[in-house]
Amino acid sequence: MSENWVESIVQDGTFSYSYYKKLVDNYLEIDWREITIQNRVVTPLLDRLFINEKDISIIDISTQYDNKNSKIHDTRSYRKEKTSPPDLLVARHWNYANISNDKIDYLAVVEVKSPCIDPVYNKDKKSLKVK
């Protein structure tokens, strides 16, 4: 990745810091669930971070438990056994058929949390503004 990738994201008109903050603030007002933050804020940000990186994919693996294993796919390739799967996977050359596939390069896993879950925010349905 380019050395100035952070600066390019902050200044980029399509996904700047101000746009990120606007998204977070918006979803904290209307729908603060973790899945919403994941799909509407974090995934688009990661997509933008890796847009110029060849063959890197952001994959939702939040529902990939051991019972999803098959003849072509093994969830233990990107998570520890008997643990809940993280929310997102960042991988190069991703392919769902991952058994005996040494081309896949698992780069990172991401566990997404809603800011409202943290007691510091102390928000619940009753304290959110209703428009």
PDB file of C-alpha atoms in Angstrom:
ATOM      1  CA  MET A   1       0.000   0.000   0.000  1.00  0.00           C
ATOM      2  CA  SER A   2       1.075   3.528  -0.655  1.00  0.00           C
ATOM      3  CA  GLU A   3       2.711   5.361   2.255  1.00  0.00           C
ATOM      4  CA  ASN A   4       0.172   8.161   2.010  1.00  0.00           C
ATOM      5  CA  TRP A   5      -2.924   5.958   2.103  1.00  0.00           C
ATOM      6  CA  VAL A   6      -4.214   7.473   5.351  1.00  0.00           C
ATOM      7  CA  GLU A   7      -3.804  10.990   4.042  1.00  0.00           C
ATOM      8  CA  SER A   8      -5.493  10.060   0.776  1.00  0.00           C
ATOM      9  CA  ILE A   9      -8.497   8.662   2.663  1.00  0.00           C
ATOM     10  CA  VAL A  10      -8.778  11.703   4.930  1.00  0.00           C
ATOM     11  CA  GLN A  11      -8.652  14.092   1.980  1.00  0.00           C
ATOM     12  CA  ASP A  12     -10.507  11.963  -0.564  1.00  0.00           C
ATOM     13  CA  GLY A  13     -13.835  13.473  -1.572  1.00  0.00           C
ATOM     14  CA  THR A  14     -15.537  10.069  -1.793  1.00  0.00           C
ATOM     15  CA  PHE A  15     -14.662   8.849   1.692  1.00  0.00           C
ATOM     16  CA  SER A  16     -13.134  11.601   3.781  1.00  0.00           C
ATOM     17  CA  TYR A  17     -12.970  11.738   7.555  1.00  0.00           C
ATOM     18  CA  SER A  18     -15.869  14.189   7.551  1.00  0.00           C
ATOM     19  CA  TYR A  19     -17.932  11.744   5.469  1.00  0.00           C
ATOM     20  CA  TYR A  20     -17.027   8.907   7.858  1.00  0.00           C
ATOM     21  CA  LYS A  21     -18.031  11.038  10.853  1.00  0.00           C
ATOM     22  CA  LYS A  22     -21.283  11.997   9.136  1.00  0.00           C
ATOM     23  CA  LEU A  23     -22.091   8.307   8.560  1.00  0.00           C
ATOM     24  CA  VAL A  24     -21.344   7.379  12.161  1.00  0.00           C
ATOM     25  CA  ASP A  25     -23.364  10.285  13.536  1.00  0.00           C
ATOM     26  CA  ASN A  26     -26.261   9.483  11.221  1.00  0.00           C
ATOM     27  CA  TYR A  27     -26.434   5.810  12.177  1.00  0.00           C
ATOM     28  CA  LEU A  28     -26.051   6.603  15.874  1.00  0.00           C
ATOM     29  CA  GLU A  29     -29.253   8.589  15.529  1.00  0.00           C
ATOM     30  CA  ILE A  30     -31.328   6.190  13.432  1.00  0.00           C
ATOM     31  CA  ASP A  31     -29.931   2.644  13.763  1.00  0.00           C
ATOM     32  CA  TRP A  32     -26.974   1.932  16.026  1.00  0.00           C
ATOM     33  CA  ARG A  33     -27.002  -1.865  15.666  1.00  0.00           C
ATOM     34  CA  GLU A  34     -23.652  -3.527  15.075  1.00  0.00           C
ATOM     35  CA  ILE A  35     -24.728  -4.972  11.709  1.00  0.00           C
ATOM     36  CA  THR A  36     -25.669  -1.504  10.480  1.00  0.00           C
ATOM     37  CA  ILE A  37     -22.337  -0.030  11.567  1.00  0.00           C
ATOM     38  CA  GLN A  38     -20.580  -2.967   9.894  1.00  0.00           C
ATOM     39  CA  ASN A  39     -22.427  -2.788   6.580  1.00  0.00           C
ATOM     40  CA  ARG A  40     -22.915   0.973   6.235  1.00  0.00           C
ATOM     41  CA  VAL A  41     -19.748   2.381   7.817  1.00  0.00           C
ATOM     42  CA  VAL A  42     -16.911  -0.114   8.353  1.00  0.00           C
ATOM     43  CA  THR A  43     -17.188  -2.177   5.157  1.00  0.00           C
ATOM     44  CA  PRO A  44     -17.354   0.878   2.855  1.00  0.00           C
ATOM     45  CA  LEU A  45     -14.361   2.370   4.695  1.00  0.00           C
ATOM     46  CA  LEU A  46     -12.342  -0.842   4.288  1.00  0.00           C
ATOM     47  CA  ASP A  47     -13.368  -1.083   0.643  1.00  0.00           C
ATOM     48  CA  ARG A  48     -12.082   2.450   0.129  1.00  0.00           C
ATOM     49  CA  LEU A  49      -8.828   1.754   1.990  1.00  0.00           C
ATOM     50  CA  PHE A  50      -8.060  -1.221  -0.226  1.00  0.00           C
ATOM     51  CA  ILE A  51      -9.531   0.058  -3.504  1.00  0.00           C
ATOM     52  CA  ASN A  52      -6.147   0.206  -5.230  1.00  0.00           C
ATOM     53  CA  GLU A  53      -4.883  -3.083  -3.841  1.00  0.00           C
ATOM     54  CA  LYS A  54      -5.180  -5.858  -6.378  1.00  0.00           C
ATOM     55  CA  ASP A  55      -7.277  -8.860  -5.458  1.00  0.00           C
ATOM     56  CA  ILE A  56      -8.080  -7.774  -1.876  1.00  0.00           C
ATOM     57  CA  SER A  57     -11.620  -8.525  -0.723  1.00  0.00           C
ATOM     58  CA  ILE A  58     -13.620  -7.616   2.367  1.00  0.00           C
ATOM     59  CA  ILE A  59     -15.800 -10.608   3.283  1.00  0.00           C
ATOM     60  CA  ASP A  60     -18.585 -10.848   5.865  1.00  0.00           C
ATOM     61  CA  ILE A  61     -17.784 -14.038   7.796  1.00  0.00           C
ATOM     62  CA  SER A  62     -19.948 -13.297  10.825  1.00  0.00           C
ATOM     63  CA  THR A  63     -22.177 -16.317  10.226  1.00  0.00           C
ATOM     64  CA  GLN A  64     -19.447 -18.791   9.282  1.00  0.00           C
ATOM     65  CA  TYR A  65     -19.547 -21.276  12.160  1.00  0.00           C
ATOM     66  CA  ASP A  66     -18.194 -24.843  12.062  1.00  0.00           C
ATOM     67  CA  ASN A  67     -21.584 -26.113  10.885  1.00  0.00           C
ATOM     68  CA  LYS A  68     -20.963 -24.168   7.648  1.00  0.00           C
ATOM     69  CA  ASN A  69     -17.910 -26.305   6.796  1.00  0.00           C
ATOM     70  CA  SER A  70     -18.192 -28.426   3.675  1.00  0.00           C
ATOM     71  CA  LYS A  71     -16.062 -30.359   1.203  1.00  0.00           C
ATOM     72  CA  ILE A  72     -14.878 -27.074  -0.311  1.00  0.00           C
ATOM     73  CA  HIS A  73     -14.900 -24.627   2.624  1.00  0.00           C
ATOM     74  CA  ASP A  74     -13.358 -24.734   6.103  1.00  0.00           C
ATOM     75  CA  THR A  75     -14.014 -21.864   8.500  1.00  0.00           C
ATOM     76  CA  ARG A  76     -10.969 -22.796  10.588  1.00  0.00           C
ATOM     77  CA  SER A  77      -8.781 -21.374   7.843  1.00  0.00           C
ATOM     78  CA  TYR A  78      -9.497 -17.883   9.178  1.00  0.00           C
ATOM     79  CA  ARG A  79     -10.603 -18.387  12.770  1.00  0.00           C
ATOM     80  CA  LYS A  80      -9.769 -20.511  15.787  1.00  0.00           C
ATOM     81  CA  GLU A  81     -11.786 -23.609  16.468  1.00  0.00           C
ATOM     82  CA  LYS A  82     -14.724 -23.299  18.843  1.00  0.00           C
ATOM     83  CA  THR A  83     -14.697 -19.518  18.829  1.00  0.00           C
ATOM     84  CA  SER A  84     -17.299 -17.243  17.366  1.00  0.00           C
ATOM     85  CA  PRO A  85     -16.293 -15.976  13.956  1.00  0.00           C
ATOM     86  CA  PRO A  86     -15.178 -12.368  13.663  1.00  0.00           C
ATOM     87  CA  ASP A  87     -17.327 -10.056  11.561  1.00  0.00           C
ATOM     88  CA  LEU A  88     -15.143  -9.318   8.569  1.00  0.00           C
ATOM     89  CA  LEU A  89     -12.205 -10.908   6.814  1.00  0.00           C
ATOM     90  CA  VAL A  90      -9.647  -9.076   4.697  1.00  0.00           C
ATOM     91  CA  ALA A  91      -8.045 -11.478   2.233  1.00  0.00           C
ATOM     92  CA  ARG A  92      -6.088 -11.417  -0.992  1.00  0.00           C
ATOM     93  CA  HIS A  93      -7.205 -13.826  -3.739  1.00  0.00           C
ATOM     94  CA  TRP A  94     -10.337 -14.747  -1.749  1.00  0.00           C
ATOM     95  CA  ASN A  95     -12.265 -17.783  -2.852  1.00  0.00           C
ATOM     96  CA  TYR A  96     -14.979 -19.511  -0.858  1.00  0.00           C
ATOM     97  CA  ALA A  97     -13.471 -22.822  -1.968  1.00  0.00           C
ATOM     98  CA  ASN A  98     -10.593 -22.487   0.471  1.00  0.00           C
ATOM     99  CA  ILE A  99      -9.679 -26.111   1.226  1.00  0.00           C
ATOM    100  CA  SER A 100      -6.298 -26.897  -0.331  1.00  0.00           C
ATOM    101  CA  ASN A 101      -6.217 -23.399  -1.807  1.00  0.00           C
ATOM    102  CA  ASP A 102      -2.822 -21.941  -1.022  1.00  0.00           C
ATOM    103  CA  LYS A 103      -3.424 -18.851  -3.165  1.00  0.00           C
ATOM    104  CA  ILE A 104      -5.583 -17.205  -0.488  1.00  0.00           C
ATOM    105  CA  ASP A 105      -3.659 -14.803   1.720  1.00  0.00           C
ATOM    106  CA  TYR A 106      -5.565 -14.086   4.945  1.00  0.00           C
ATOM    107  CA  LEU A 107      -4.527 -10.562   5.919  1.00  0.00           C
ATOM    108  CA  ALA A 108      -6.769  -9.575   8.829  1.00  0.00           C
ATOM    109  CA  VAL A 109     -10.004 -10.174  10.647  1.00  0.00           C
ATOM    110  CA  VAL A 110     -12.153  -7.339  11.976  1.00  0.00           C
ATOM    111  CA  GLU A 111     -14.526  -7.471  14.930  1.00  0.00           C
ATOM    112  CA  VAL A 112     -17.060  -4.658  14.594  1.00  0.00           C
ATOM    113  CA  LYS A 113     -18.777  -3.089  17.583  1.00  0.00           C
ATOM    114  CA  SER A 114     -21.364  -0.379  17.743  1.00  0.00           C
ATOM    115  CA  PRO A 115     -20.221   2.733  19.610  1.00  0.00           C
ATOM    116  CA  CYS A 116     -23.478   2.617  21.566  1.00  0.00           C
ATOM    117  CA  ILE A 117     -22.619  -0.680  23.220  1.00  0.00           C
ATOM    118  CA  ASP A 118     -19.835   0.997  25.180  1.00  0.00           C
ATOM    119  CA  PRO A 119     -21.139   2.269  28.563  1.00  0.00           C
ATOM    120  CA  VAL A 120     -19.355   5.587  27.943  1.00  0.00           C
ATOM    121  CA  TYR A 121     -22.067   6.478  25.438  1.00  0.00           C
ATOM    122  CA  ASN A 122     -24.866   5.362  27.730  1.00  0.00           C
ATOM    123  CA  LYS A 123     -27.375   5.416  24.882  1.00  0.00           C
ATOM    124  CA  ASP A 124     -30.440   3.285  24.616  1.00  0.00           C
ATOM    125  CA  LYS A 125     -33.666   3.529  22.666  1.00  0.00           C
ATOM    126  CA  LYS A 126     -35.209   5.941  25.153  1.00  0.00           C
ATOM    127  CA  SER A 127     -32.335   8.423  25.049  1.00  0.00           C
ATOM    128  CA  LEU A 128     -32.091   8.658  21.258  1.00  0.00           C
ATOM    129  CA  LYS A 129     -33.781  11.565  19.559  1.00  0.00           C
ATOM    130  CA  VAL A 130     -36.930  10.720  17.687  1.00  0.00           C
ATOM    131  CA  LYS A 131     -37.438  12.784  14.555  1.00  0.00           C
TER     132      LYS A 131
END
